[in-house]
PDB file of C-alpha atoms in Angstrom:
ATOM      1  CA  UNK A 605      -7.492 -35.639  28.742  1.00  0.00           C
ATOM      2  CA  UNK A 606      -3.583 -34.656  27.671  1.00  0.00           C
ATOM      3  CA  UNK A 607      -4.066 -35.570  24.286  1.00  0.00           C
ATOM      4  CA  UNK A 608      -7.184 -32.599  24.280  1.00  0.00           C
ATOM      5  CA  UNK A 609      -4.574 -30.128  25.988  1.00  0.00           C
ATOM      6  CA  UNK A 610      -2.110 -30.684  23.336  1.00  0.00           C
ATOM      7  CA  UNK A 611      -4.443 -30.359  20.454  1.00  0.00           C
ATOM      8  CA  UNK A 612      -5.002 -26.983  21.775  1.00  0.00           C
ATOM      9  CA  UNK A 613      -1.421 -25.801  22.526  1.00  0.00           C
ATOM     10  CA  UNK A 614      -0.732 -26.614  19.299  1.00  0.00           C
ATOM     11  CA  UNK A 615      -2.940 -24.337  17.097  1.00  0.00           C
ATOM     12  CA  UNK A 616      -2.415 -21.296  19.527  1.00  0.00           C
ATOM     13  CA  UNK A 617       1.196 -21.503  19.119  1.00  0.00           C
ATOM     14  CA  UNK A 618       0.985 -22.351  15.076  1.00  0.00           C
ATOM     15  CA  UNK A 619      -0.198 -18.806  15.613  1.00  0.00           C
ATOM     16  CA  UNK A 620       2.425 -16.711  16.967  1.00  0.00           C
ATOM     17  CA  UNK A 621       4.804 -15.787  14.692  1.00  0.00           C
ATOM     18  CA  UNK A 622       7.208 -13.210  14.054  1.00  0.00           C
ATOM     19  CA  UNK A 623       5.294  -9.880  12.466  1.00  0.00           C
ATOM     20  CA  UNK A 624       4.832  -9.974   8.836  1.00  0.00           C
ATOM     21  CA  UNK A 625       6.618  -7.402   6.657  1.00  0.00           C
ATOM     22  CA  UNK A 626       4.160  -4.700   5.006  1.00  0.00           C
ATOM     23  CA  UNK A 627       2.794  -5.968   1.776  1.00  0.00           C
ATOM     24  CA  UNK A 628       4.026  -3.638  -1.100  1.00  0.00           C
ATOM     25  CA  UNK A 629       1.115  -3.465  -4.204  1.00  0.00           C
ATOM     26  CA  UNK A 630       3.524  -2.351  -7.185  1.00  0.00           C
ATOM     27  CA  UNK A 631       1.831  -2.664 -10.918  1.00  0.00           C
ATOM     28  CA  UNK A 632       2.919  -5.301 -13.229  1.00  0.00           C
ATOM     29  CA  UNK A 633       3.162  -2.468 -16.442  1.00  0.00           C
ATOM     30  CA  UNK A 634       3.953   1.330 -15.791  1.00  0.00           C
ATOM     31  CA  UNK A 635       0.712   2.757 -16.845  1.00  0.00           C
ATOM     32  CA  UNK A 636       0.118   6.335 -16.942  1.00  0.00           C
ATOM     33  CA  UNK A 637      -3.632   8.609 -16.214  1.00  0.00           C
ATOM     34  CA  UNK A 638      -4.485  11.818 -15.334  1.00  0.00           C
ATOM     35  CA  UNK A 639      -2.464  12.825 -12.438  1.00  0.00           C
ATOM     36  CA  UNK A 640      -2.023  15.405  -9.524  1.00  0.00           C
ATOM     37  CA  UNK A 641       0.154  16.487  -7.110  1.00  0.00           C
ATOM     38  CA  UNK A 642      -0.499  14.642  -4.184  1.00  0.00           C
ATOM     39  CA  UNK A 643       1.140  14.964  -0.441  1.00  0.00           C
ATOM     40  CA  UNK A 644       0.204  13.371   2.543  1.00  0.00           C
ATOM     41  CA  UNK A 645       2.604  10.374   4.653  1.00  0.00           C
ATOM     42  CA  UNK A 646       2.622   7.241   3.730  1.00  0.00           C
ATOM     43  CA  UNK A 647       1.964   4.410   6.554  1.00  0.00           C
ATOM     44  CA  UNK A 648       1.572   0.563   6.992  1.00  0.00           C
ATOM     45  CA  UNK A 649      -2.251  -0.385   8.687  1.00  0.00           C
ATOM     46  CA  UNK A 650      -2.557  -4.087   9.192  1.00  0.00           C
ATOM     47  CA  UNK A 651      -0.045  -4.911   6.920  1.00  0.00           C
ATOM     48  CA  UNK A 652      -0.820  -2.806   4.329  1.00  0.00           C
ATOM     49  CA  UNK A 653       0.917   0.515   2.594  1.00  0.00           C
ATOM     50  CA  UNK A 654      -1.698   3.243   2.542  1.00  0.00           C
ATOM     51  CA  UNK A 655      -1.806   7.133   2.435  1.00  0.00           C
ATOM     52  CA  UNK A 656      -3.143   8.239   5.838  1.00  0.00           C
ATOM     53  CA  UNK A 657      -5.925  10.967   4.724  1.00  0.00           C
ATOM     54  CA  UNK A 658      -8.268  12.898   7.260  1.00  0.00           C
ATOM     55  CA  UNK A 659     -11.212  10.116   7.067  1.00  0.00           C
ATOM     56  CA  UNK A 660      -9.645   7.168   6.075  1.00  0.00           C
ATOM     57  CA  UNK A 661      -6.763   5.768   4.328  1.00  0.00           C
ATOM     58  CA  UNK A 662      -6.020   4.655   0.673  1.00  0.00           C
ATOM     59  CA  UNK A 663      -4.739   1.820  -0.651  1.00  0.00           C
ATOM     60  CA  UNK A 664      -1.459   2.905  -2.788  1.00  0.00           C
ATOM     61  CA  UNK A 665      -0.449   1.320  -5.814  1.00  0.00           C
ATOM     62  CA  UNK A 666       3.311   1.540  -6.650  1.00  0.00           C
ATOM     63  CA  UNK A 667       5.179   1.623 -10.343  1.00  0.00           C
ATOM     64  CA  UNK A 668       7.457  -1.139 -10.975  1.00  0.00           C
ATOM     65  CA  UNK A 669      10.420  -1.410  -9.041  1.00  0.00           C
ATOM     66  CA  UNK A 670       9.253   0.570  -5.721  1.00  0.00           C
ATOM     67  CA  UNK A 671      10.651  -1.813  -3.424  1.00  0.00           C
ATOM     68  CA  UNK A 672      10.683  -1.875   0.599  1.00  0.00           C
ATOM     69  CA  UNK A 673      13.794  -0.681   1.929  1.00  0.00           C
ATOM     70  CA  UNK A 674      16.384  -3.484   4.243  1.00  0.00           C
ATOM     71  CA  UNK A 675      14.814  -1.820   7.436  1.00  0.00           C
ATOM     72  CA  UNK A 676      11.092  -2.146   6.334  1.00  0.00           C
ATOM     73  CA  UNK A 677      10.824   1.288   7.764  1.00  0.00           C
ATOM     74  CA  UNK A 678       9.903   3.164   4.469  1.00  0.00           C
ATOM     75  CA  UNK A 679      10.635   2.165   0.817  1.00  0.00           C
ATOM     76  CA  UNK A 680      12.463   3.010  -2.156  1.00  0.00           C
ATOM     77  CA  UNK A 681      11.368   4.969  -4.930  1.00  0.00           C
ATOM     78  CA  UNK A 682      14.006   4.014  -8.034  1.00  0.00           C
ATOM     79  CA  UNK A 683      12.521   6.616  -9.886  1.00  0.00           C
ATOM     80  CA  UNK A 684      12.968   9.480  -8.129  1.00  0.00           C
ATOM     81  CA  UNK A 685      15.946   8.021  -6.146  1.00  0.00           C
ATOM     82  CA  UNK A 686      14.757   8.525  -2.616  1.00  0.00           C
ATOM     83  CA  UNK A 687      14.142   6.884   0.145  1.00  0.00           C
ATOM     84  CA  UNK A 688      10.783   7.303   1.282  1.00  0.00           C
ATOM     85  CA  UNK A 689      10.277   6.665   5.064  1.00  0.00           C
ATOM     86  CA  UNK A 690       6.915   5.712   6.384  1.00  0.00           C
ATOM     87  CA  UNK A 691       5.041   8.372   8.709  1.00  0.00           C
ATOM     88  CA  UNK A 692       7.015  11.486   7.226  1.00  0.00           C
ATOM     89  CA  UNK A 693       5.304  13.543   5.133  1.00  0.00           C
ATOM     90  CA  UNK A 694       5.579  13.675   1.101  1.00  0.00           C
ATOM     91  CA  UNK A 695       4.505  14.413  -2.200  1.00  0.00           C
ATOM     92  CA  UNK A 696       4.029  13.101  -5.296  1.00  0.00           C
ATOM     93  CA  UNK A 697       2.493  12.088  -8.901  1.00  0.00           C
ATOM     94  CA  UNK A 698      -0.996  10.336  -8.849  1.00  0.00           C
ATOM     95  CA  UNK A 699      -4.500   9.583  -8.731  1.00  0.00           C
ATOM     96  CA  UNK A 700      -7.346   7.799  -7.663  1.00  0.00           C
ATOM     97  CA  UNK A 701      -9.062   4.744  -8.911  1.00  0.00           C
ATOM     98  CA  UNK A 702     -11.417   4.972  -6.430  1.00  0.00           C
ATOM     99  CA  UNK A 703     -12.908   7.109  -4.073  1.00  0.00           C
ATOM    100  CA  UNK A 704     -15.778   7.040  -1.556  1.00  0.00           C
ATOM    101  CA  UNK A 705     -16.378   3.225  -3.178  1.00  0.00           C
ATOM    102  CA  UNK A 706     -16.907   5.098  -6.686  1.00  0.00           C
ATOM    103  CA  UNK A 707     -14.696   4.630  -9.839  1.00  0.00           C
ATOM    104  CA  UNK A 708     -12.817   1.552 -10.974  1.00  0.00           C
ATOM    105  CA  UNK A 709     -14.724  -1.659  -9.480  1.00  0.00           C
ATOM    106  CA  UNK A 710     -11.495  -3.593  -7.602  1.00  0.00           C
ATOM    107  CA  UNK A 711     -11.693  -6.315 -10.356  1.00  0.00           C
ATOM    108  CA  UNK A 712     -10.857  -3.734 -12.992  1.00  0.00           C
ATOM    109  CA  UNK A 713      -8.262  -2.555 -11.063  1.00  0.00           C
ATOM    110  CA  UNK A 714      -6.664  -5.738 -10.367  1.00  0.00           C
ATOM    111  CA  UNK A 715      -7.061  -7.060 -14.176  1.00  0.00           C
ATOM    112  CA  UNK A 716      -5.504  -3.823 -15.132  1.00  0.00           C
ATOM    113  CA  UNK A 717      -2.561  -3.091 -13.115  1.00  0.00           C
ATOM    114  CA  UNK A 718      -1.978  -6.971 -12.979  1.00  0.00           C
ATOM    115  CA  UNK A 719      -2.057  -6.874  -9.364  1.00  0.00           C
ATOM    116  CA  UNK A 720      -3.928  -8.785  -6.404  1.00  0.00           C
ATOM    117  CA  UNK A 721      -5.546  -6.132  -3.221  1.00  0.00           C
ATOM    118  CA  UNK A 722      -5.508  -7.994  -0.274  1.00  0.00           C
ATOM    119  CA  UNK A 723      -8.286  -8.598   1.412  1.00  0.00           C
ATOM    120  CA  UNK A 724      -6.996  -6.409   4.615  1.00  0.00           C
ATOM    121  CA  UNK A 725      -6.336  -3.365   2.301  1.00  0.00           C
ATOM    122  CA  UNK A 726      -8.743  -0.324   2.239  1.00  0.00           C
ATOM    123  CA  UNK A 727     -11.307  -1.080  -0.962  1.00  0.00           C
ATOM    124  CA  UNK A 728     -13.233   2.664  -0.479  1.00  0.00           C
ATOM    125  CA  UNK A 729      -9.920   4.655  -1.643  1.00  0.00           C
ATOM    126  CA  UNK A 730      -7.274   3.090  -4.044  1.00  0.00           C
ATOM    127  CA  UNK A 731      -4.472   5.284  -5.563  1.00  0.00           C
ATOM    128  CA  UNK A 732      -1.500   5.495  -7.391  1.00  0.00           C
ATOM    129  CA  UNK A 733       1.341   7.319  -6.790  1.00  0.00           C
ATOM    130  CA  UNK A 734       4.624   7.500  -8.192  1.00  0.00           C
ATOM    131  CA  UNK A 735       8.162   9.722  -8.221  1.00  0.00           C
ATOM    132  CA  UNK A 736       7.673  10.455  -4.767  1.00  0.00           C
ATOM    133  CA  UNK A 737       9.912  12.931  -2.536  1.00  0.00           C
ATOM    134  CA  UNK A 738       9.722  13.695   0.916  1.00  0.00           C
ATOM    135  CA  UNK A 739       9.107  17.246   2.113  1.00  0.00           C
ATOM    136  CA  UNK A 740      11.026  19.261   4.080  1.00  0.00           C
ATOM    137  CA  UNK A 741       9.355  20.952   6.949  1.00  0.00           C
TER     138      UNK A 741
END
């Protein structure tokens, strides 16, 4: 009878461990499309980096070299120089690879942009955005 009771305090605690930081989808090559001026606020859902919209979020692709900041608050965008803090709202250059589950199919993507969507990530809505700046206001 102990030796059951261990075998289960043992998984449940395997299990609790510290919060993971957000996972950061930046593309292996710059690559450049059609783009827009988007705004909106950038925010991490289970685990994930996506741009809240009014329905549902978007999974955001980064250029090279975005990188979280120290604080894992916001990140960095090296090519426009600013800090970008998550939950304020900004603008920037992009597009989307998918919307509404039409465009790209997610293996294109991924082959592509040399990059892996995890399975947690919105599939529907997939963007990319780049030289971002947050707005005043």
């Amino acid at each position: 009878m102990r030796i059951a009771a261990l075998a289960l305090v043992i998984p449940l605690t395997a299990c609790q461990g510290a919060p993971s930081s957000p996972h950061l989808i930046t593309i292996a090559k710059p690559a450049r499309a059609g783009e827009a001026l988007i705004r909106g606020e950038l925010a991490v859902v289970r685990g994930c980096v996506v741009m809240k919209g009014p329905r549902r979020n978007s999974t955001v692709l980064f250029d090279p070299g975005v990188t979280l900041l120290p604080s894992v608050e916001g990140l960095h965008d090296p090519h426009s120089g600013n800090d970008i803090p998550f939950g304020q709202r900004i603008s920037g250059g992009g597009g989307f690879l998918r919307e509404n589950a039409k465009g790209w199919p997610i293996s294109d993507i991924e082959r592509f942009y040399g990059v892996t969507i995890p399975a947690a990530c919105p599939k529907d809505d997939i963007m990319r955005l780049r030289n971002m700046e947050v707005l005043e206001g």
